[in-house]
Coordinates of C-alpha atoms in Angstrom, one line a residue:
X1 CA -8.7 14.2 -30.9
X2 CA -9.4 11.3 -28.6
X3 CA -8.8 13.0 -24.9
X4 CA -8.5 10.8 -21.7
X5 CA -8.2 12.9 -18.7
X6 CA -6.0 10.7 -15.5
X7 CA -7.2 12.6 -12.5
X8 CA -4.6 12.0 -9.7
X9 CA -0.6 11.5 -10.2
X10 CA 0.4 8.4 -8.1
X11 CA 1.5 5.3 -8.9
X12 CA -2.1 4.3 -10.6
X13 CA -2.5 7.3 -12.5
X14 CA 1.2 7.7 -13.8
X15 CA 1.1 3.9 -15.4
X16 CA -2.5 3.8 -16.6
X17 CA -1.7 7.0 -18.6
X18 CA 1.6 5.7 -19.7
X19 CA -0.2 2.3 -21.1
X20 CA -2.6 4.3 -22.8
X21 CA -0.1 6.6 -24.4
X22 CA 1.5 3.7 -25.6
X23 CA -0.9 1.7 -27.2
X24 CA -2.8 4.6 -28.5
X25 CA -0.7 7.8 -29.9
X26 CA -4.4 8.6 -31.3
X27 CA -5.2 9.3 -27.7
X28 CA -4.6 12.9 -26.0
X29 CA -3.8 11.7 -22.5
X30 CA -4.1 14.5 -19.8
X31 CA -2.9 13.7 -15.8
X32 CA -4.4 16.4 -13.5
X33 CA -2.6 16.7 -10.5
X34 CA -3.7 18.3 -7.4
X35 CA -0.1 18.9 -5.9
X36 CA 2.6 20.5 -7.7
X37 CA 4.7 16.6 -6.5
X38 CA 3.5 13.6 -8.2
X39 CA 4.2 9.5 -6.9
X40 CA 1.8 9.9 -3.8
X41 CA 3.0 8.0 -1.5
X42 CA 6.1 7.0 -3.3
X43 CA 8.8 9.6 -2.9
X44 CA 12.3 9.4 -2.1
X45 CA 14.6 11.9 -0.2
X46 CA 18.0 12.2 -1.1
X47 CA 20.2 13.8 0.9
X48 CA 24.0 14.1 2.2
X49 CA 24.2 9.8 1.5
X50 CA 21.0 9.0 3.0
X51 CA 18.4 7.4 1.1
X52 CA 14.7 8.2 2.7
X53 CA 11.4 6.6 1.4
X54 CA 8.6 8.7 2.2
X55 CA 6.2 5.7 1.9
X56 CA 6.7 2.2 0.1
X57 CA 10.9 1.5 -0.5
X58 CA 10.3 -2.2 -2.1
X59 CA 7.9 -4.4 -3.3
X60 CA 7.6 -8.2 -3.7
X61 CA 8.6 -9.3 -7.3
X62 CA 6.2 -11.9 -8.0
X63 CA 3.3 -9.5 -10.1
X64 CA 3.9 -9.4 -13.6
X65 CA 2.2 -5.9 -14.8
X66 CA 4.8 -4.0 -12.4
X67 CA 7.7 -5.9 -14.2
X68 CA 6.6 -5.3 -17.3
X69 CA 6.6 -1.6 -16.1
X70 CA 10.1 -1.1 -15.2
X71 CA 11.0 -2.9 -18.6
X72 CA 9.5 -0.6 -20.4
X73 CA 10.8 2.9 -18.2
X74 CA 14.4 0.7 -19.2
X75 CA 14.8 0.2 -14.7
X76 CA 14.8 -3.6 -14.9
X77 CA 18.8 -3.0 -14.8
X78 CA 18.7 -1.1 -11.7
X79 CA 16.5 -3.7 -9.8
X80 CA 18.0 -4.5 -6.0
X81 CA 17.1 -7.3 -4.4
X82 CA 16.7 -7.9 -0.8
X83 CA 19.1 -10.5 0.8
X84 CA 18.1 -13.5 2.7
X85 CA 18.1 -11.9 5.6
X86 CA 14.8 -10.1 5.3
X87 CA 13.4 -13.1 5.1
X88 CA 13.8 -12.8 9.0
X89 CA 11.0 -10.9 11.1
X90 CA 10.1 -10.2 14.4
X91 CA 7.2 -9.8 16.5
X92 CA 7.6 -7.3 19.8
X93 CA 5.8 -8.2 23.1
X94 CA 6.8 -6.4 26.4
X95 CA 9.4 -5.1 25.1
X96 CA 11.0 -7.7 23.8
X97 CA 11.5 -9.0 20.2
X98 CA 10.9 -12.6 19.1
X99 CA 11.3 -13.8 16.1
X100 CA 8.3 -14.6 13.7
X101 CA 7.2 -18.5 13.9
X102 CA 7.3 -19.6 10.2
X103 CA 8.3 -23.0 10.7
X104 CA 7.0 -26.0 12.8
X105 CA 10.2 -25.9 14.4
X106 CA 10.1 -22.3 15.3
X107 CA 6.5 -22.4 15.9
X108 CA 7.3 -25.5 18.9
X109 CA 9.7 -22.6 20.2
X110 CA 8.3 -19.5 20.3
X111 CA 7.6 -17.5 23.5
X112 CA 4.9 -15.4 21.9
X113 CA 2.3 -18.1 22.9
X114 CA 1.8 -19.9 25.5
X115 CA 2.0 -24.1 25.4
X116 CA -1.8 -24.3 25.2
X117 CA -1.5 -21.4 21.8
X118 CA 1.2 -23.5 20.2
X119 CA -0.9 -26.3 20.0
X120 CA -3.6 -24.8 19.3
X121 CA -2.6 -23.5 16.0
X122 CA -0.1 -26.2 15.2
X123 CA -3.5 -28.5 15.3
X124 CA -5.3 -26.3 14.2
X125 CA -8.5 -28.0 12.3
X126 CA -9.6 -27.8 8.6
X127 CA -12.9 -26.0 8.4
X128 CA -15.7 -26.1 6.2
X129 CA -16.2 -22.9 3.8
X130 CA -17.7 -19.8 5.3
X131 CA -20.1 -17.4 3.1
X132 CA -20.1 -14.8 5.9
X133 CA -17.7 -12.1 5.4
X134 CA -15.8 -12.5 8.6
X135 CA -13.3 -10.0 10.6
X136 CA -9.5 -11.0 10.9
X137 CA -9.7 -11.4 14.2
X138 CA -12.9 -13.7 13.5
X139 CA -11.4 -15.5 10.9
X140 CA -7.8 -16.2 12.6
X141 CA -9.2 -16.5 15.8
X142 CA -11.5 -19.8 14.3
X143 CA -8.6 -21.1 12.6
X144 CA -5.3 -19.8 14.5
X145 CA -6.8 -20.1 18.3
X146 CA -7.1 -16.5 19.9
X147 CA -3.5 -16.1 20.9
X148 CA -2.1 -16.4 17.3
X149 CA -4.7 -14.1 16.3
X150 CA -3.6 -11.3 18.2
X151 CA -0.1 -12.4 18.5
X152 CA 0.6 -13.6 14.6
X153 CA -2.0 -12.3 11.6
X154 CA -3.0 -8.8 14.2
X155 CA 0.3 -7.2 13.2
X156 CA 0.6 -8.7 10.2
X157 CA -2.4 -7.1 9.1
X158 CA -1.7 -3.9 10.8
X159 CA 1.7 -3.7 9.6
X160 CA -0.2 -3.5 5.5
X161 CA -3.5 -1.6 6.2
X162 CA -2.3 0.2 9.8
X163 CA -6.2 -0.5 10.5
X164 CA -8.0 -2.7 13.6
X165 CA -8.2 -5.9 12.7
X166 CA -11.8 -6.5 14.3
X167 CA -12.8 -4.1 12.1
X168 CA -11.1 -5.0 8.9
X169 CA -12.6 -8.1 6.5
X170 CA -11.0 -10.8 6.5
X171 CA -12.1 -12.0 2.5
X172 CA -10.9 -8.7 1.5
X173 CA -7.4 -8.0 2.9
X174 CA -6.4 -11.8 3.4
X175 CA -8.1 -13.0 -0.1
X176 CA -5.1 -15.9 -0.2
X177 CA -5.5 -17.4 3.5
X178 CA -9.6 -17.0 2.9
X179 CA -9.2 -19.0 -0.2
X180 CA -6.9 -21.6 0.9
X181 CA -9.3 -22.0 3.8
X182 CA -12.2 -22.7 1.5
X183 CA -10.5 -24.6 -0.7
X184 CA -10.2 -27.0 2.7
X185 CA -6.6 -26.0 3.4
X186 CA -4.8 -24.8 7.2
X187 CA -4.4 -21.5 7.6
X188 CA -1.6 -22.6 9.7
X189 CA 0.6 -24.7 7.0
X190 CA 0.5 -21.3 5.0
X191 CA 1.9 -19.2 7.8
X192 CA 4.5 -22.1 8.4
X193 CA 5.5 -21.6 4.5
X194 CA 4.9 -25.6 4.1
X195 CA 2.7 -28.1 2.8
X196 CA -0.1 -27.4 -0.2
X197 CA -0.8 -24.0 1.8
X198 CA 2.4 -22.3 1.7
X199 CA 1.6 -18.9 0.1
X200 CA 3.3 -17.4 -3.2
X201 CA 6.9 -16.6 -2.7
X202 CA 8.8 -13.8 -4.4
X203 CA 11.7 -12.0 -3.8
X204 CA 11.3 -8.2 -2.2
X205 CA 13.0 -5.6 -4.5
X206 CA 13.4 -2.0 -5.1
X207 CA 15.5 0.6 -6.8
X208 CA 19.1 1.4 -7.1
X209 CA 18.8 5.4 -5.7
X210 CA 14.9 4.7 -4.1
X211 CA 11.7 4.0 -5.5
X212 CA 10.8 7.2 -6.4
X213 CA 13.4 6.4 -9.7
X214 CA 10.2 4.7 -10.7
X215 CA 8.3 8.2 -10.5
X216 CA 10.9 9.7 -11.7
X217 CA 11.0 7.8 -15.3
X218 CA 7.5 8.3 -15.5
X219 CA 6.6 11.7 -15.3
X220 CA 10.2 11.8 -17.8
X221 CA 8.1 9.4 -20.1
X222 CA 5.0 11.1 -19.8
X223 CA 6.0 14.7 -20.1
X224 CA 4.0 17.4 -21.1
X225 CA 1.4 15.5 -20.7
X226 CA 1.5 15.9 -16.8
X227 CA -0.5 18.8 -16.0
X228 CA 0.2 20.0 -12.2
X229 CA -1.9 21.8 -9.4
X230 CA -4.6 21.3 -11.6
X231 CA -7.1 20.2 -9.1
X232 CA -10.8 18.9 -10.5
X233 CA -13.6 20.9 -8.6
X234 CA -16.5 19.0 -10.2
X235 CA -17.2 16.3 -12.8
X236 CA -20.1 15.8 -15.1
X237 CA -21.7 14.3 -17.9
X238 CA -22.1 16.9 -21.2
X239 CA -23.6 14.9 -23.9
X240 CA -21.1 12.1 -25.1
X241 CA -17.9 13.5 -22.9
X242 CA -17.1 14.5 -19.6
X243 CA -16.5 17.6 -18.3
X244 CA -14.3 18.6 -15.9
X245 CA -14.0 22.1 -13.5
X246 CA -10.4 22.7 -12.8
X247 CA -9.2 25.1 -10.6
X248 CA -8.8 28.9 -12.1
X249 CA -11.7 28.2 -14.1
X250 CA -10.6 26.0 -17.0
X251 CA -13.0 23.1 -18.2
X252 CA -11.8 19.6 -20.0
X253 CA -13.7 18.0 -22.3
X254 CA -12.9 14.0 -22.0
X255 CA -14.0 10.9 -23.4
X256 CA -12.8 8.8 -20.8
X257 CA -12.1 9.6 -17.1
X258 CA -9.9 7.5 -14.9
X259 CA -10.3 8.7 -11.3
X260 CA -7.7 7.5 -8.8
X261 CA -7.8 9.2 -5.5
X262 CA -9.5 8.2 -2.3
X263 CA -11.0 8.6 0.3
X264 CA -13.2 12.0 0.5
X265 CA -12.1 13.2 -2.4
X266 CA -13.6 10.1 -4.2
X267 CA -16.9 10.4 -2.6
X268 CA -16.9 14.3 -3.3
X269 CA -16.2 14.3 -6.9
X270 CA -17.9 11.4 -7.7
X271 CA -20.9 10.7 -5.4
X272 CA -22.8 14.0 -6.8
X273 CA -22.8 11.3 -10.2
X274 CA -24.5 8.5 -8.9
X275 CA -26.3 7.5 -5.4
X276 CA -24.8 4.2 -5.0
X277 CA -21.0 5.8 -5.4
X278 CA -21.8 8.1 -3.1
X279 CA -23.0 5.7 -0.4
X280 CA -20.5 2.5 -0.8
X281 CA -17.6 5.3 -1.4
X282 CA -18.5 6.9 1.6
X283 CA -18.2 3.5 4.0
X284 CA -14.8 3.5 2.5
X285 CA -13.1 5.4 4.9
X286 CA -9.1 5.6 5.4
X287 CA -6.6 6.5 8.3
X288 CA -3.4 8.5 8.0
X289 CA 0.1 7.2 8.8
X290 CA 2.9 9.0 9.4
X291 CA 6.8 7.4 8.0
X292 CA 9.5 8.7 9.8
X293 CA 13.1 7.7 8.6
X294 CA 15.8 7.8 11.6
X295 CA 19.8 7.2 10.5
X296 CA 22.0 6.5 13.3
X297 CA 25.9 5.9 13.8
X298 CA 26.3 2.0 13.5
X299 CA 28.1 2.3 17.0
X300 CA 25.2 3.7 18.8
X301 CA 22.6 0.4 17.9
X302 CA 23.7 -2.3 19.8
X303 CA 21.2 -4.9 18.4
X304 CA 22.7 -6.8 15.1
X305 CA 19.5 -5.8 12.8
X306 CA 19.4 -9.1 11.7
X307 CA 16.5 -9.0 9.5
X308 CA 13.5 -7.0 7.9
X309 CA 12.6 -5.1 11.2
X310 CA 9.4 -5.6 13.5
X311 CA 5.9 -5.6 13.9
X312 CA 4.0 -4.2 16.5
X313 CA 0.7 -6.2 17.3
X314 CA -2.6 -4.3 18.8
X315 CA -2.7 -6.0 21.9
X316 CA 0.9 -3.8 22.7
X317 CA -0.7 -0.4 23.0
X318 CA 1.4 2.9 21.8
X319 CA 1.1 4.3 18.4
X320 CA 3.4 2.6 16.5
X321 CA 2.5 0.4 13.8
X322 CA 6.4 -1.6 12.9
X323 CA 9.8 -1.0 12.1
X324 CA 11.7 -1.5 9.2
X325 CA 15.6 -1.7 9.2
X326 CA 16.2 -0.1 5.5
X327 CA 19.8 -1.0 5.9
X328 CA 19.6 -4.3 6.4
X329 CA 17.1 -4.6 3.8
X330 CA 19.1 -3.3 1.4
X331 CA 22.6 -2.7 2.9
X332 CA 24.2 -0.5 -0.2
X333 CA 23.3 2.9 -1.1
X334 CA 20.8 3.7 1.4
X335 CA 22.8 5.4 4.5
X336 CA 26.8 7.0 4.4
X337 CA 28.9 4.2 5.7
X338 CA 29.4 3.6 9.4
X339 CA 25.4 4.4 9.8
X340 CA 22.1 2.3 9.6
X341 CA 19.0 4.0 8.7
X342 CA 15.1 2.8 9.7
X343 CA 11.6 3.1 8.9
X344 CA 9.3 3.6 11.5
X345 CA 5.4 3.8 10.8
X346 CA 3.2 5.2 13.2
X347 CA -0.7 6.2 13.5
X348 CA -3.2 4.3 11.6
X349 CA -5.9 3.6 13.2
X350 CA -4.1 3.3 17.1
X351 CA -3.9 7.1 16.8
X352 CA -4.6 9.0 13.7
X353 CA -4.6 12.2 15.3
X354 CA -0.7 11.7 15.9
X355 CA -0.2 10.7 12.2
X356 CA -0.5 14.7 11.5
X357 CA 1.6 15.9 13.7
X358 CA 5.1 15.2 12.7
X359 CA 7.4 16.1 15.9
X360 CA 4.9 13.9 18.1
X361 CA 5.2 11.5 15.4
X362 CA 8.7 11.6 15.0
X363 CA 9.3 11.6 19.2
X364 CA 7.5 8.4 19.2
X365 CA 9.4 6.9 16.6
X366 CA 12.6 7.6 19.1
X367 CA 10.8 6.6 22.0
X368 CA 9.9 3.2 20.8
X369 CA 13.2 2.8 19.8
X370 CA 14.8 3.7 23.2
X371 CA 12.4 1.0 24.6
X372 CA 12.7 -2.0 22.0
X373 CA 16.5 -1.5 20.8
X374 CA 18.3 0.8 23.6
X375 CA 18.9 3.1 21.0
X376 CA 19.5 6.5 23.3
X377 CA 21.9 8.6 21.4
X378 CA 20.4 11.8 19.0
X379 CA 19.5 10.6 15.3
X380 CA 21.8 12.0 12.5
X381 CA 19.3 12.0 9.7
X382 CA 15.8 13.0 10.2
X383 CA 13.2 12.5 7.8
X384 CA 9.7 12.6 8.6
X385 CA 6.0 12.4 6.3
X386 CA 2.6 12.2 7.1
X387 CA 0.3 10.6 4.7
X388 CA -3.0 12.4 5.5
X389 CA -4.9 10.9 2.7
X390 CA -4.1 7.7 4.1
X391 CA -4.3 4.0 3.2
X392 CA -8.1 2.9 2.7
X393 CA -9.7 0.7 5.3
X394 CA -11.7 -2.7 3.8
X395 CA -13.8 -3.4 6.6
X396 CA -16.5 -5.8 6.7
X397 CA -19.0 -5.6 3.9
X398 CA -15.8 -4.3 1.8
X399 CA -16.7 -7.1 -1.3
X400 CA -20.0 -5.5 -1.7
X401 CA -19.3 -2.5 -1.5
X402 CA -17.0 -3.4 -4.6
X403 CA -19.5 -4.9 -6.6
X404 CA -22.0 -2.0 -5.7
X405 CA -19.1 0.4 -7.1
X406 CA -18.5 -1.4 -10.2
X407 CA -22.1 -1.8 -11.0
X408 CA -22.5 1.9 -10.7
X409 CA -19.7 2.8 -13.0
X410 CA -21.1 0.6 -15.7
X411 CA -23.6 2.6 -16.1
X412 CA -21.9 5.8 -16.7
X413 CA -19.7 4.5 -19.8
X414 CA -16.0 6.4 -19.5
X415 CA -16.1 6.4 -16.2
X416 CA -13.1 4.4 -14.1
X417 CA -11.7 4.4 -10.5
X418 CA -8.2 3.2 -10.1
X419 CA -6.7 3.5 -6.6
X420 CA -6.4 1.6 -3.6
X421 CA -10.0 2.0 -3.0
X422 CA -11.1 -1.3 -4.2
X423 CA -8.6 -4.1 -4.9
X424 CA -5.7 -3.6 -2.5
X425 CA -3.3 -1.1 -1.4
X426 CA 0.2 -2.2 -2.6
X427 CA 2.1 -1.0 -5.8
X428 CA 1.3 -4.2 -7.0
X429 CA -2.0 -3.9 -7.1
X430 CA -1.7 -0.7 -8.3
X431 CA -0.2 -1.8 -11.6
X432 CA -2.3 -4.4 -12.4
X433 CA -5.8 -2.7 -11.9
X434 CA -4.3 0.2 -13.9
X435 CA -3.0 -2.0 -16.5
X436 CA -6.7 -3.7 -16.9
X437 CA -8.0 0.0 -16.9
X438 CA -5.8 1.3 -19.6
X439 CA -6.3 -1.9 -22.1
X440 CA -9.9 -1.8 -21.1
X441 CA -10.1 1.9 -22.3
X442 CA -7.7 1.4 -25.4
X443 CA -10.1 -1.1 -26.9
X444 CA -13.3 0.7 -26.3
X445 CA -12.6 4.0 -27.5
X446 CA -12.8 4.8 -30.9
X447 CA -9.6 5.6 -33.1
X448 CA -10.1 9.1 -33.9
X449 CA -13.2 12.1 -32.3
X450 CA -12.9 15.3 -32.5
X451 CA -12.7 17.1 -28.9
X452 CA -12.5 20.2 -27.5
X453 CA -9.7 19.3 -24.9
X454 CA -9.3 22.7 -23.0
X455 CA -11.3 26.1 -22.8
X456 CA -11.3 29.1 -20.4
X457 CA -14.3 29.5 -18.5
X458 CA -16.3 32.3 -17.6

């Protein structure tokens, strides 16, 4: 029989192997996961009322493949959507929180820049198209002034990738405001949400019971298909298949691989394969994060809550990245009543040491909220995770480094990387590259081979 083997059980893997088993019941699908958990980053803690994501709680409902998934696991009745509300953000500076300019109105108002930085952006020019693969701070600094740069897109930016935005490429994490920009559009209008530039709108939703229900239906779905702490030591080519060293000596025989982890364990396994994997994976690198979930008594936060939370920009200092207020978000189901719960992200590149250590990463969760809100009373939920793996960093030269990849892997037939690695880091993204993956594979592989799927080794 046909085998694919799914190394890695996150999001990508999960729903490439689930459209492949779909389409093709010819098709043996294996997923090898390292851990004995699978969802990656997506995970969700329930306990005693409270309702803690240990990464990603929502996405924005405006990509079709992830739809199309949740209709097929039979969750599109349990969707939640995100009130109004969230549409309400907030910037802190010394201390203080302002909300997010995203209006002419507000932008004429706002005390995050000065006079000279409002008009600045609010006039600011139309440029002509730029080849070079600019930084974010490059890139909004030309077309935002300086002070919106660090004050507006810097946390922005952070807030998705938790990198350094002089550091990060602009083309490759802010492909929308790039393109409007080339196409001779302001940058500005789209941050305003008006005019010919206002980006894409959707609405933000998640899961009745968390996100991980989405895990949860698929490895349900998938079954015994799911093969766990089944780590792959080494891949290679052996004739027409590919052969995989698992841990405890067994060997897979596959006619398709689909590789979806990151980071070092990318460049490990797969630059042995191919000299230009190992060198463009290798200037891929990625920064941990640590999410720590704090639930409080309603009568112990004075501040109303009245939105999505805060961001955090560079230019603050301290090691945390933003806030989310989960129970404004999404006010039922997520905390006992009487008690708000939030999300607070911290590491990334402003300390990634502290993004391992979970008491120092959960004491300055507290402290930042002691400074920003006044919150000084003792959490009553706790719920900490550190994300060592990390989210991948697409710093300048990112684009190439794509196309070098891509190149490479057509030449070694059978061969696919899924991920974050190349084309974005949200669950979006995840779906849809694993959705192109999977019908890419279904097509191309033949309806019936005999394989040797599994044999003990020596």
């Amino acid at each position: 029989m046909t085998t694919v083997a799914v190394i890695g059980g996150g999001i990508s893997g999960l729903s490439c192997a689930l459209h492949i088993a779909d389409q093709r019941p010819d098709i043996n699908v294996l997923i090898l996961e390292a851990s004995d958990r699978l969802g990656g980053t997506i995970h969700t803690d329930r306990t005693d009322g409270w309702v803690c994501e240990a990464g990603p709680g929502s996405f924005v409902d405006r990509h079709p493949s992830t739809r199309r998934l949740l209709e097929r696991l039979g969750l599109s009745g349990d969707i939640v959507t995100a009130g109004n509300s969230v549409r309400r953000r907030y910037i802190r500076h010394n201390a203080q929180l302002h909300p997010f300019p995203d209006s002419p109105e507000a932008l004429k108002k706002t005390a995050l820049l000065s006079e000279r930085g409002r008009r600045r952006m609010q006039f600011s020019p139309v440029l002509p198209p730029d080849e070079e693969d600019r930084t974010v701070s490059e890139f909004a600094a030309a077309h935002l002034g300086k002070e919106a740069a660090i004050m507006l897109l810097d946390p922005i930016v952070a807030g998705i990738y938790a990198g350094a935005p002089d550091q990060l490429s602009a083309r490759s994490v802010l492909p929308q405001l790039v393109g409007l920009a080339n196409r001779g559009g302001r940058v500005c209008d789209a941050l305003l949400g008006q005019g010919q530039g206002r980006l894409g709108k959707g609405s933000m939703v998640s899961l009745s019971g968390g996100l991980g229900r989405l895990i949860e239906a698929l490895t349900e779905a998938l079954g015994d298909r799911i093969h766990f702490r089944s780590a792959v030591t080494n891949i290679q080519k052996n004739g027409s298949t590919w052969q995989l060293s698992v841990v405890d000596g067994e060997t897979i025989d596959a006619d398709s691989v689909v590789f979806t982890a990151h980071g070092q364990a990318a460049e490990r396994l797969l630059g042995p394969l191919d000299d230009a994997l190992d060198e463009n994976l290798d200037r891929i690198p990625s920064v941990p994060v640590a999410v720590v979930n704090l639930g409080y008594k309603r009568s112990d936060v004075e501040h109303p809550l009245d939105g999505f939370g805060y961001l955090v920009p560079s230019s603050e200092g301290g090691p945390v990245l933003g806030v989310k207020w989960t129970t404004s978000i999404f006010p039922i189901g997520h905390a006992p009543a009487g008690h708000i719960l939030m999300q607070v992200f911290v590491g990334g590149t402003r300390d990634p040491e502290l993004a391992t250590q979970i008491d120092g990463a959960i004491q300055a969760a507290r402290t930042e909220l002691q400074q920003t809100l006044g919150i000084t009373a003792e959490p009553t939920h706790v719920r900490a995770f550190d994300h060592r793996a990390g989210i991948p960093q697409y710093t300048t030269g990112h684009s190439g480094r794509v196309h070098a990849i891509e190149a490479a892997l057509s030449k070694h037939p059978g061969l696919y990387l899924a991920g974050t690695s190349l084309h974005g880091v949200g669950i979006n993204a995840a779906t849809t590259q694993a959705e192109r993956i999977a019908k890419q594979i279904v097509n191309e592989l033949p309806a019936s081979k005999v394989v040797t799927t599994l044999r003990s080794g020596a």
